[in-house]
PDB file of C-alpha atoms (C1' of nucleotides) in Angstrom:
ATOM      1  CA  MET A   1      39.976 -83.660 230.765  1.00  0.00           C
ATOM      2  CA  SER A   2      40.204 -80.243 232.263  1.00  0.00           C
ATOM      3  CA  ALA A   3      42.813 -77.717 231.276  1.00  0.00           C
ATOM      4  CA  HIS A   4      43.140 -76.802 234.940  1.00  0.00           C
ATOM      5  CA  PRO A   5      42.730 -79.988 236.967  1.00  0.00           C
ATOM      6  CA  THR A   6      44.029 -78.419 240.156  1.00  0.00           C
ATOM      7  CA  GLU A   7      41.613 -75.508 239.999  1.00  0.00           C
ATOM      8  CA  GLU A   8      38.653 -77.799 239.493  1.00  0.00           C
ATOM      9  CA  LEU A   9      39.815 -80.083 242.274  1.00  0.00           C
ATOM     10  CA  VAL A  10      40.131 -77.135 244.636  1.00  0.00           C
ATOM     11  CA  GLN A  11      36.653 -75.912 243.738  1.00  0.00           C
ATOM     12  CA  GLN A  12      35.248 -79.362 244.407  1.00  0.00           C
ATOM     13  CA  TRP A  13      37.092 -79.488 247.717  1.00  0.00           C
ATOM     14  CA  GLU A  14      35.826 -76.053 248.704  1.00  0.00           C
ATOM     15  CA  SER A  15      32.214 -77.064 248.193  1.00  0.00           C
ATOM     16  CA  GLU A  16      32.818 -80.272 250.114  1.00  0.00           C
ATOM     17  CA  GLN A  17      34.219 -78.228 253.005  1.00  0.00           C
ATOM     18  CA  ALA A  18      31.229 -75.886 252.905  1.00  0.00           C
ATOM     19  CA  ARG A  19      28.856 -78.838 253.023  1.00  0.00           C
ATOM     20  CA  LEU A  20      30.583 -80.595 255.928  1.00  0.00           C
ATOM     21  CA  ARG A  21      31.165 -77.306 257.764  1.00  0.00           C
ATOM     22  CA  GLN A  22      27.463 -77.192 258.631  1.00  0.00           C
ATOM     23  CA  GLN A  23      27.818 -80.392 260.618  1.00  0.00           C
ATOM     24  CA  VAL A  24      30.502 -79.130 263.000  1.00  0.00           C
ATOM     25  CA  VAL A  25      29.395 -78.957 266.620  1.00  0.00           C
ATOM     26  CA  GLU A  26      31.262 -76.152 268.397  1.00  0.00           C
ATOM     27  CA  GLU A  27      30.010 -76.857 271.904  1.00  0.00           C
ATOM     28  CA  ASP A  28      30.701 -79.393 274.643  1.00  0.00           C
ATOM     29  CA  THR A  29      28.579 -82.478 274.115  1.00  0.00           C
ATOM     30  CA  GLU A  30      30.208 -84.957 276.510  1.00  0.00           C
ATOM     31  CA  TYR A  31      29.566 -85.243 280.221  1.00  0.00           C
ATOM     32  CA  TRP A  32      33.269 -85.312 281.176  1.00  0.00           C
ATOM     33  CA  GLN A  33      33.844 -81.959 279.469  1.00  0.00           C
ATOM     34  CA  LYS A  34      31.824 -80.214 282.167  1.00  0.00           C
ATOM     35  CA  SER A  35      33.893 -81.605 285.017  1.00  0.00           C
ATOM     36  CA  PRO A  36      36.630 -79.317 286.441  1.00  0.00           C
ATOM     37  CA  ASP A  37      39.107 -82.210 286.399  1.00  0.00           C
ATOM     38  CA  PHE A  38      37.608 -84.086 283.448  1.00  0.00           C
ATOM     39  CA  SER A  39      36.481 -86.929 285.649  1.00  0.00           C
ATOM     40  CA  GLY A  40      34.971 -89.593 283.427  1.00  0.00           C
ATOM     41  CA  LEU A  41      37.635 -89.043 280.775  1.00  0.00           C
ATOM     42  CA  GLU A  42      39.748 -92.180 280.485  1.00  0.00           C
ATOM     43  CA  ARG A  43      41.111 -92.321 276.938  1.00  0.00           C
ATOM     44  CA  VAL A  44      42.562 -89.617 274.692  1.00  0.00           C
ATOM     45  CA  GLY A  45      43.674 -90.266 271.126  1.00  0.00           C
ATOM     46  CA  GLY A  46      46.330 -88.750 268.904  1.00  0.00           C
ATOM     47  CA  VAL A  47      46.897 -89.017 265.157  1.00  0.00           C
ATOM     48  CA  ASP A  48      49.721 -88.047 262.818  1.00  0.00           C
ATOM     49  CA  LEU A  49      51.428 -88.897 259.546  1.00  0.00           C
ATOM     50  CA  SER A  50      55.191 -89.104 259.068  1.00  0.00           C
ATOM     51  CA  PHE A  51      56.985 -89.123 255.744  1.00  0.00           C
ATOM     52  CA  ILE A  52      60.196 -90.576 254.407  1.00  0.00           C
ATOM     53  CA  LYS A  53      62.630 -87.888 253.341  1.00  0.00           C
ATOM     54  CA  GLY A  54      62.317 -87.161 249.666  1.00  0.00           C
ATOM     55  CA  ASP A  55      59.086 -89.120 249.310  1.00  0.00           C
ATOM     56  CA  ASP A  56      55.826 -87.265 249.731  1.00  0.00           C
ATOM     57  CA  ILE A  57      53.374 -90.025 248.864  1.00  0.00           C
ATOM     58  CA  ASN A  58      54.428 -92.913 251.072  1.00  0.00           C
ATOM     59  CA  ALA A  59      53.797 -92.245 254.738  1.00  0.00           C
ATOM     60  CA  CYS A  60      53.206 -93.892 258.073  1.00  0.00           C
ATOM     61  CA  ALA A  61      49.733 -93.194 259.468  1.00  0.00           C
ATOM     62  CA  GLN A  62      49.709 -93.354 263.239  1.00  0.00           C
ATOM     63  CA  LEU A  63      46.986 -93.645 265.842  1.00  0.00           C
ATOM     64  CA  VAL A  64      47.688 -93.825 269.559  1.00  0.00           C
ATOM     65  CA  VAL A  65      45.345 -93.994 272.518  1.00  0.00           C
ATOM     66  CA  LEU A  66      46.596 -92.828 275.912  1.00  0.00           C
ATOM     67  CA  SER A  67      45.099 -93.218 279.340  1.00  0.00           C
ATOM     68  CA  TYR A  68      43.847 -90.100 281.094  1.00  0.00           C
ATOM     69  CA  PRO A  69      45.078 -88.554 283.289  1.00  0.00           C
ATOM     70  CA  ASP A  70      48.225 -90.732 283.371  1.00  0.00           C
ATOM     71  CA  LEU A  71      48.952 -90.379 279.653  1.00  0.00           C
ATOM     72  CA  GLU A  72      50.259 -93.938 279.290  1.00  0.00           C
ATOM     73  CA  VAL A  73      50.043 -95.538 275.852  1.00  0.00           C
ATOM     74  CA  LEU A  74      47.204 -98.095 275.741  1.00  0.00           C
ATOM     75  CA  TYR A  75      47.088 -98.695 272.009  1.00  0.00           C
ATOM     76  CA  GLU A  76      49.261 -98.060 268.983  1.00  0.00           C
ATOM     77  CA  ASP A  77      48.663 -98.567 265.273  1.00  0.00           C
ATOM     78  CA  SER A  78      51.235 -97.837 262.572  1.00  0.00           C
ATOM     79  CA  GLN A  79      50.234 -98.345 258.954  1.00  0.00           C
ATOM     80  CA  MET A  80      52.116 -97.561 255.763  1.00  0.00           C
ATOM     81  CA  VAL A  81      49.842 -95.743 253.322  1.00  0.00           C
ATOM     82  CA  THR A  82      50.119 -94.243 249.856  1.00  0.00           C
ATOM     83  CA  LEU A  83      48.755 -90.732 249.622  1.00  0.00           C
ATOM     84  CA  THR A  84      46.963 -89.652 246.506  1.00  0.00           C
ATOM     85  CA  ALA A  85      46.006 -86.024 247.130  1.00  0.00           C
ATOM     86  CA  PRO A  86      48.630 -83.265 246.947  1.00  0.00           C
ATOM     87  CA  TYR A  87      49.278 -80.958 249.856  1.00  0.00           C
ATOM     88  CA  ILE A  88      47.551 -77.645 249.256  1.00  0.00           C
ATOM     89  CA  ALA A  89      47.352 -75.149 252.113  1.00  0.00           C
ATOM     90  CA  GLY A  90      43.778 -75.109 253.374  1.00  0.00           C
ATOM     91  CA  PHE A  91      43.069 -78.613 252.105  1.00  0.00           C
ATOM     92  CA  LEU A  92      45.277 -80.754 254.300  1.00  0.00           C
ATOM     93  CA  ALA A  93      42.298 -82.895 255.261  1.00  0.00           C
ATOM     94  CA  PHE A  94      41.813 -84.258 251.772  1.00  0.00           C
ATOM     95  CA  ARG A  95      45.359 -85.576 251.911  1.00  0.00           C
ATOM     96  CA  GLU A  96      45.342 -87.082 255.387  1.00  0.00           C
ATOM     97  CA  THR A  97      41.818 -87.758 256.630  1.00  0.00           C
ATOM     98  CA  PRO A  98      41.106 -90.995 254.719  1.00  0.00           C
ATOM     99  CA  PHE A  99      44.015 -92.773 256.401  1.00  0.00           C
ATOM    100  CA  LEU A 100      43.298 -91.413 259.869  1.00  0.00           C
ATOM    101  CA  LEU A 101      39.696 -92.552 259.513  1.00  0.00           C
ATOM    102  CA  GLU A 102      40.846 -96.014 258.451  1.00  0.00           C
ATOM    103  CA  ALA A 103      42.990 -96.240 261.575  1.00  0.00           C
ATOM    104  CA  LEU A 104      40.024 -95.293 263.756  1.00  0.00           C
ATOM    105  CA  GLN A 105      37.894 -97.887 261.984  1.00  0.00           C
ATOM    106  CA  ARG A 106      40.500-100.610 262.560  1.00  0.00           C
ATOM    107  CA  LEU A 107      40.458 -99.728 266.234  1.00  0.00           C
ATOM    108  CA  GLU A 108      36.685 -99.792 266.380  1.00  0.00           C
ATOM    109  CA  ARG A 109      36.637-103.201 264.735  1.00  0.00           C
ATOM    110  CA  ASN A 110      39.446-104.796 266.750  1.00  0.00           C
ATOM    111  CA  ARG A 111      39.424-103.072 270.126  1.00  0.00           C
ATOM    112  CA  PRO A 112      36.179-101.084 270.407  1.00  0.00           C
ATOM    113  CA  GLU A 113      36.620-100.763 274.156  1.00  0.00           C
ATOM    114  CA  LEU A 114      39.725 -98.650 273.505  1.00  0.00           C
ATOM    115  CA  LEU A 115      38.081 -96.038 271.286  1.00  0.00           C
ATOM    116  CA  PRO A 116      39.243 -92.592 272.471  1.00  0.00           C
ATOM    117  CA  GLN A 117      36.731 -90.132 273.919  1.00  0.00           C
ATOM    118  CA  VAL A 118      38.524 -87.255 272.216  1.00  0.00           C
ATOM    119  CA  VAL A 119      41.157 -87.101 269.478  1.00  0.00           C
ATOM    120  CA  PHE A 120      44.035 -84.610 269.235  1.00  0.00           C
ATOM    121  CA  VAL A 121      44.818 -83.715 265.663  1.00  0.00           C
ATOM    122  CA  ASP A 122      48.088 -82.322 264.323  1.00  0.00           C
ATOM    123  CA  GLY A 123      46.689 -79.250 262.549  1.00  0.00           C
ATOM    124  CA  ASN A 124      43.902 -76.695 262.797  1.00  0.00           C
ATOM    125  CA  GLY A 125      40.180 -77.038 263.343  1.00  0.00           C
ATOM    126  CA  LEU A 126      38.044 -73.908 263.018  1.00  0.00           C
ATOM    127  CA  PHE A 127      41.214 -71.819 262.789  1.00  0.00           C
ATOM    128  CA  HIS A 128      41.188 -72.119 259.031  1.00  0.00           C
ATOM    129  CA  TYR A 129      40.472 -70.146 255.849  1.00  0.00           C
ATOM    130  CA  ARG A 130      36.913 -71.472 255.696  1.00  0.00           C
ATOM    131  CA  GLU A 131      36.653 -72.534 259.322  1.00  0.00           C
ATOM    132  CA  PHE A 132      36.970 -76.191 258.453  1.00  0.00           C
ATOM    133  CA  GLY A 133      40.467 -77.522 258.996  1.00  0.00           C
ATOM    134  CA  LEU A 134      41.693 -81.084 259.416  1.00  0.00           C
ATOM    135  CA  ALA A 135      40.446 -81.423 263.006  1.00  0.00           C
ATOM    136  CA  CYS A 136      36.909 -80.459 261.966  1.00  0.00           C
ATOM    137  CA  HIS A 137      37.025 -82.732 258.953  1.00  0.00           C
ATOM    138  CA  LEU A 138      38.126 -85.765 260.949  1.00  0.00           C
ATOM    139  CA  GLY A 139      35.656 -84.906 263.691  1.00  0.00           C
ATOM    140  CA  VAL A 140      32.659 -84.705 261.409  1.00  0.00           C
ATOM    141  CA  LEU A 141      33.537 -87.850 259.466  1.00  0.00           C
ATOM    142  CA  SER A 142      34.328 -89.892 262.575  1.00  0.00           C
ATOM    143  CA  GLY A 143      31.704 -88.405 264.855  1.00  0.00           C
ATOM    144  CA  LEU A 144      34.317 -88.170 267.615  1.00  0.00           C
ATOM    145  CA  PRO A 145      35.171 -85.032 269.618  1.00  0.00           C
ATOM    146  CA  CYS A 146      38.352 -83.571 268.104  1.00  0.00           C
ATOM    147  CA  VAL A 147      40.809 -80.831 269.077  1.00  0.00           C
ATOM    148  CA  GLY A 148      43.080 -79.129 266.556  1.00  0.00           C
ATOM    149  CA  VAL A 149      46.589 -78.228 267.702  1.00  0.00           C
ATOM    150  CA  ALA A 150      48.901 -76.456 265.252  1.00  0.00           C
ATOM    151  CA  LYS A 151      52.562 -75.792 265.964  1.00  0.00           C
ATOM    152  CA  ASN A 152      52.681 -72.808 263.641  1.00  0.00           C
ATOM    153  CA  LEU A 153      50.402 -69.825 263.211  1.00  0.00           C
ATOM    154  CA  LEU A 154      48.263 -69.874 260.122  1.00  0.00           C
ATOM    155  CA  GLN A 155      47.821 -66.268 259.069  1.00  0.00           C
ATOM    156  CA  VAL A 156      44.187 -66.158 258.143  1.00  0.00           C
ATOM    157  CA  GLN A 157      40.996 -64.142 258.531  1.00  0.00           C
ATOM    158  CA  GLY A 158      42.769 -61.100 259.916  1.00  0.00           C
ATOM    159  CA  VAL A 159      45.000 -62.987 262.346  1.00  0.00           C
ATOM    160  CA  TYR A 160      48.593 -61.967 261.640  1.00  0.00           C
ATOM    161  CA  LYS A 161      52.049 -62.209 263.151  1.00  0.00           C
ATOM    162  CA  SER A 162      51.840 -58.555 264.027  1.00  0.00           C
ATOM    163  CA  GLU A 163      53.754 -56.701 266.715  1.00  0.00           C
ATOM    164  CA  GLU A 164      50.585 -56.957 268.756  1.00  0.00           C
ATOM    165  CA  HIS A 165      50.560 -60.707 268.308  1.00  0.00           C
ATOM    166  CA  GLN A 166      54.222 -60.934 269.328  1.00  0.00           C
ATOM    167  CA  SER A 167      53.593 -58.903 272.459  1.00  0.00           C
ATOM    168  CA  GLN A 168      50.630 -61.087 273.358  1.00  0.00           C
ATOM    169  CA  ILE A 169      52.951 -64.094 273.110  1.00  0.00           C
ATOM    170  CA  ALA A 170      55.489 -62.349 275.303  1.00  0.00           C
ATOM    171  CA  ALA A 171      52.756 -61.761 277.875  1.00  0.00           C
ATOM    172  CA  LEU A 172      52.084 -65.496 278.282  1.00  0.00           C
ATOM    173  CA  GLN A 173      53.778 -66.031 281.621  1.00  0.00           C
ATOM    174  CA  LYS A 174      53.126 -69.648 282.576  1.00  0.00           C
ATOM    175  CA  GLY A 175      51.735 -72.911 281.275  1.00  0.00           C
ATOM    176  CA  GLY A 176      48.003 -72.570 280.721  1.00  0.00           C
ATOM    177  CA  ASP A 177      48.101 -68.878 279.815  1.00  0.00           C
ATOM    178  CA  SER A 178      46.387 -68.096 276.530  1.00  0.00           C
ATOM    179  CA  PHE A 179      44.930 -65.383 274.347  1.00  0.00           C
ATOM    180  CA  LEU A 180      42.149 -65.327 271.789  1.00  0.00           C
ATOM    181  CA  LEU A 181      42.603 -65.639 268.051  1.00  0.00           C
ATOM    182  CA  THR A 182      39.723 -63.591 266.695  1.00  0.00           C
ATOM    183  CA  ALA A 183      38.752 -63.241 263.043  1.00  0.00           C
ATOM    184  CA  ALA A 184      38.114 -59.874 261.457  1.00  0.00           C
ATOM    185  CA  SER A 185      34.441 -60.826 261.615  1.00  0.00           C
ATOM    186  CA  GLY A 186      34.685 -61.055 265.397  1.00  0.00           C
ATOM    187  CA  LYS A 187      34.357 -64.809 265.489  1.00  0.00           C
ATOM    188  CA  VAL A 188      36.680 -66.633 267.877  1.00  0.00           C
ATOM    189  CA  LEU A 189      38.728 -69.033 265.767  1.00  0.00           C
ATOM    190  CA  GLY A 190      40.869 -70.458 268.535  1.00  0.00           C
ATOM    191  CA  LYS A 191      43.413 -69.622 271.187  1.00  0.00           C
ATOM    192  CA  ALA A 192      47.186 -69.371 271.396  1.00  0.00           C
ATOM    193  CA  LEU A 193      48.253 -71.427 274.402  1.00  0.00           C
ATOM    194  CA  ARG A 194      51.474 -71.533 276.364  1.00  0.00           C
ATOM    195  CA  SER A 195      51.296 -75.283 276.825  1.00  0.00           C
ATOM    196  CA  SER A 196      53.991 -75.620 279.470  1.00  0.00           C
ATOM    197  CA  ASP A 197      56.066 -73.375 281.696  1.00  0.00           C
ATOM    198  CA  LYS A 198      59.220 -74.245 279.762  1.00  0.00           C
ATOM    199  CA  SER A 199      58.057 -73.490 276.219  1.00  0.00           C
ATOM    200  CA  SER A 200      57.768 -69.839 275.327  1.00  0.00           C
ATOM    201  CA  LYS A 201      56.472 -70.622 271.829  1.00  0.00           C
ATOM    202  CA  PRO A 202      52.719 -71.225 272.019  1.00  0.00           C
ATOM    203  CA  VAL A 203      50.619 -73.841 270.257  1.00  0.00           C
ATOM    204  CA  TYR A 204      47.461 -72.862 268.426  1.00  0.00           C
ATOM    205  CA  VAL A 205      44.359 -74.653 269.690  1.00  0.00           C
ATOM    206  CA  SER A 206      41.015 -74.677 267.914  1.00  0.00           C
ATOM    207  CA  VAL A 207      37.736 -76.541 267.986  1.00  0.00           C
ATOM    208  CA  GLY A 208      37.562 -79.611 265.819  1.00  0.00           C
ATOM    209  CA  HIS A 209      34.212 -81.094 266.748  1.00  0.00           C
ATOM    210  CA  LYS A 210      32.000 -81.650 269.794  1.00  0.00           C
ATOM    211  CA  ILE A 211      34.042 -79.506 272.176  1.00  0.00           C
ATOM    212  CA  SER A 212      34.138 -75.811 273.101  1.00  0.00           C
ATOM    213  CA  VAL A 213      37.238 -73.637 272.666  1.00  0.00           C
ATOM    214  CA  ASP A 214      37.730 -73.170 276.367  1.00  0.00           C
ATOM    215  CA  THR A 215      37.391 -76.868 277.081  1.00  0.00           C
ATOM    216  CA  ALA A 216      39.750 -77.648 274.207  1.00  0.00           C
ATOM    217  CA  VAL A 217      42.372 -75.298 275.621  1.00  0.00           C
ATOM    218  CA  ARG A 218      41.990 -76.573 279.181  1.00  0.00           C
ATOM    219  CA  LEU A 219      42.198 -80.187 278.006  1.00  0.00           C
ATOM    220  CA  THR A 220      45.201 -79.493 275.794  1.00  0.00           C
ATOM    221  CA  HIS A 221      47.057 -77.924 278.692  1.00  0.00           C
ATOM    222  CA  SER A 222      46.238 -80.901 280.897  1.00  0.00           C
ATOM    223  CA  CYS A 223      47.714 -83.281 278.294  1.00  0.00           C
ATOM    224  CA  CYS A 224      51.035 -81.458 277.906  1.00  0.00           C
ATOM    225  CA  ARG A 225      54.230 -82.805 279.411  1.00  0.00           C
ATOM    226  CA  TYR A 226      56.146 -80.883 276.788  1.00  0.00           C
ATOM    227  CA  ARG A 227      55.141 -78.255 274.272  1.00  0.00           C
ATOM    228  CA  VAL A 228      53.136 -80.602 272.047  1.00  0.00           C
ATOM    229  CA  PRO A 229      50.281 -82.461 273.759  1.00  0.00           C
ATOM    230  CA  GLU A 230      51.310 -86.020 274.593  1.00  0.00           C
ATOM    231  CA  PRO A 231      48.865 -87.841 272.275  1.00  0.00           C
ATOM    232  CA  ILE A 232      50.188 -85.977 269.230  1.00  0.00           C
ATOM    233  CA  ARG A 233      53.773 -86.203 270.422  1.00  0.00           C
ATOM    234  CA  GLN A 234      53.506 -89.974 270.895  1.00  0.00           C
ATOM    235  CA  ALA A 235      51.890 -90.393 267.489  1.00  0.00           C
ATOM    236  CA  ASP A 236      54.700 -88.361 265.953  1.00  0.00           C
ATOM    237  CA  CYS A 237      57.517 -90.194 267.772  1.00  0.00           C
ATOM    238  CA  ARG A 238      56.123 -93.628 267.069  1.00  0.00           C
ATOM    239  CA  SER A 239      55.404 -93.072 263.382  1.00  0.00           C
ATOM    240  CA  ARG A 240      58.940 -91.757 262.927  1.00  0.00           C
ATOM    241  CA  GLU A 241      60.340 -94.735 264.762  1.00  0.00           C
ATOM    242  CA  TYR A 242      58.332 -97.055 262.513  1.00  0.00           C
ATOM    243  CA  LEU A 243      59.916 -95.435 259.454  1.00  0.00           C
ATOM    244  CA  ARG A 244      63.402 -95.676 260.993  1.00  0.00           C
ATOM    245  CA  ILE A 245      62.978 -99.393 261.528  1.00  0.00           C
ATOM    246  CA  HIS A 246      61.262-100.324 258.280  1.00  0.00           C
ATOM    247  CA  PHE A 247      62.991 -97.854 255.954  1.00  0.00           C
ATOM    248  CA  PRO A 248      66.534 -97.447 257.260  1.00  0.00           C
ATOM    249  CA  THR A 249      68.655 -94.799 255.553  1.00  0.00           C
ATOM    250  CA  ALA A 250      70.732 -96.425 252.839  1.00  0.00           C
ATOM    251  CA  ASP A 251      74.225 -95.148 253.501  1.00  0.00           C
ATOM    252  CA  THR A 252      77.358 -96.628 254.984  1.00  0.00           C
TER     253      THR A 252
ATOM    254  C1'  DG B   1      58.507 -59.911 241.604  1.00  0.00           C
ATOM    255  C1'  DC B   2      57.589 -60.837 246.661  1.00  0.00           C
ATOM    256  C1'  DG B   3      55.630 -63.027 250.491  1.00  0.00           C
ATOM    257  C1'  DA B   4      52.620 -66.745 252.405  1.00  0.00           C
ATOM    258  C1'  DC B   5      51.869 -71.463 252.639  1.00  0.00           C
ATOM    259  C1'  DA B   6      48.388 -76.167 259.101  1.00  0.00           C
ATOM    260  C1'  DG B   7      51.167 -80.831 257.500  1.00  0.00           C
TER     261       DG B   7
ATOM    262  C1'  DA C   1      56.279 -83.107 256.064  1.00  0.00           C
ATOM    263  C1'  DT C   2      61.752 -83.057 255.472  1.00  0.00           C
ATOM    264  C1'  DC C   3      66.760 -81.112 255.074  1.00  0.00           C
ATOM    265  C1'  DT C   4      69.959 -81.338 260.598  1.00  0.00           C
ATOM    266  C1'  DT C   5      74.378 -81.329 265.792  1.00  0.00           C
ATOM    267  C1'  DG C   6      75.760 -79.321 268.905  1.00  0.00           C
ATOM    268  C1'  DT C   7      74.985 -76.048 272.123  1.00  0.00           C
ATOM    269  C1'  DC C   8      73.481 -72.442 275.450  1.00  0.00           C
ATOM    270  C1'  DG C   9      70.795 -72.163 279.628  1.00  0.00           C
ATOM    271  C1'  DC C  10      68.114 -73.590 283.867  1.00  0.00           C
TER     272       DC C  10
END
DNA sequence: GCGACAG
DNA sequence: ATCTTGTCGC
């Protein structure tokens, strides 16, 4: 109907983000978040989507639940899905959230005792153009505490890959070291975290829902065996493996 | 025209 | 997201 369907869709999405943004809780709400060693935390979740090469609508939606602090896989769900929304920077949630929510609902229906107490999301939370990235979106719609972890820096709200930024990265000496990502407005959008001693490239952690930045960073560090926190890494590995097995490459 | 652009 | 193996270093 419209001469500019994409523009209208984006406007609709923007207002939806503004509406849901008001429901984000940026503070710690769970008892285990106050504990120095997160005692009381037993299950951490991770979600991700993997795609077949050359196909951007068929994907494997993955949910994993790991034990804490051992980080052993307690639950795994792989589900082929057909995406409808296009990928537009700043609107990743409209593409992925429906399928991640479905996975959480399947878990709640079939194994409610395994519901995670916090979910790691592959992407940003408040560190976003309108302070409402995928981790916030999934958090608000699911009601679960969520942490956003991005592998690449989103240049937004005055945060740039400047020389200053590069030198701050160089100053991260050991796993757990971090520095603030502050918007031009002064608002803290997240933190760059050296997630392990071995990885010099940081990950970008931000609040999704029902957790503070500092708790999110501390928890992320405590879930890292490698650069990417284990829940997200397991979700990524297992969804890729699912695609390898069910959609083998068709060459000799 | 050029650079940016979470996944 | 995906295209992609070996290789340099601890």
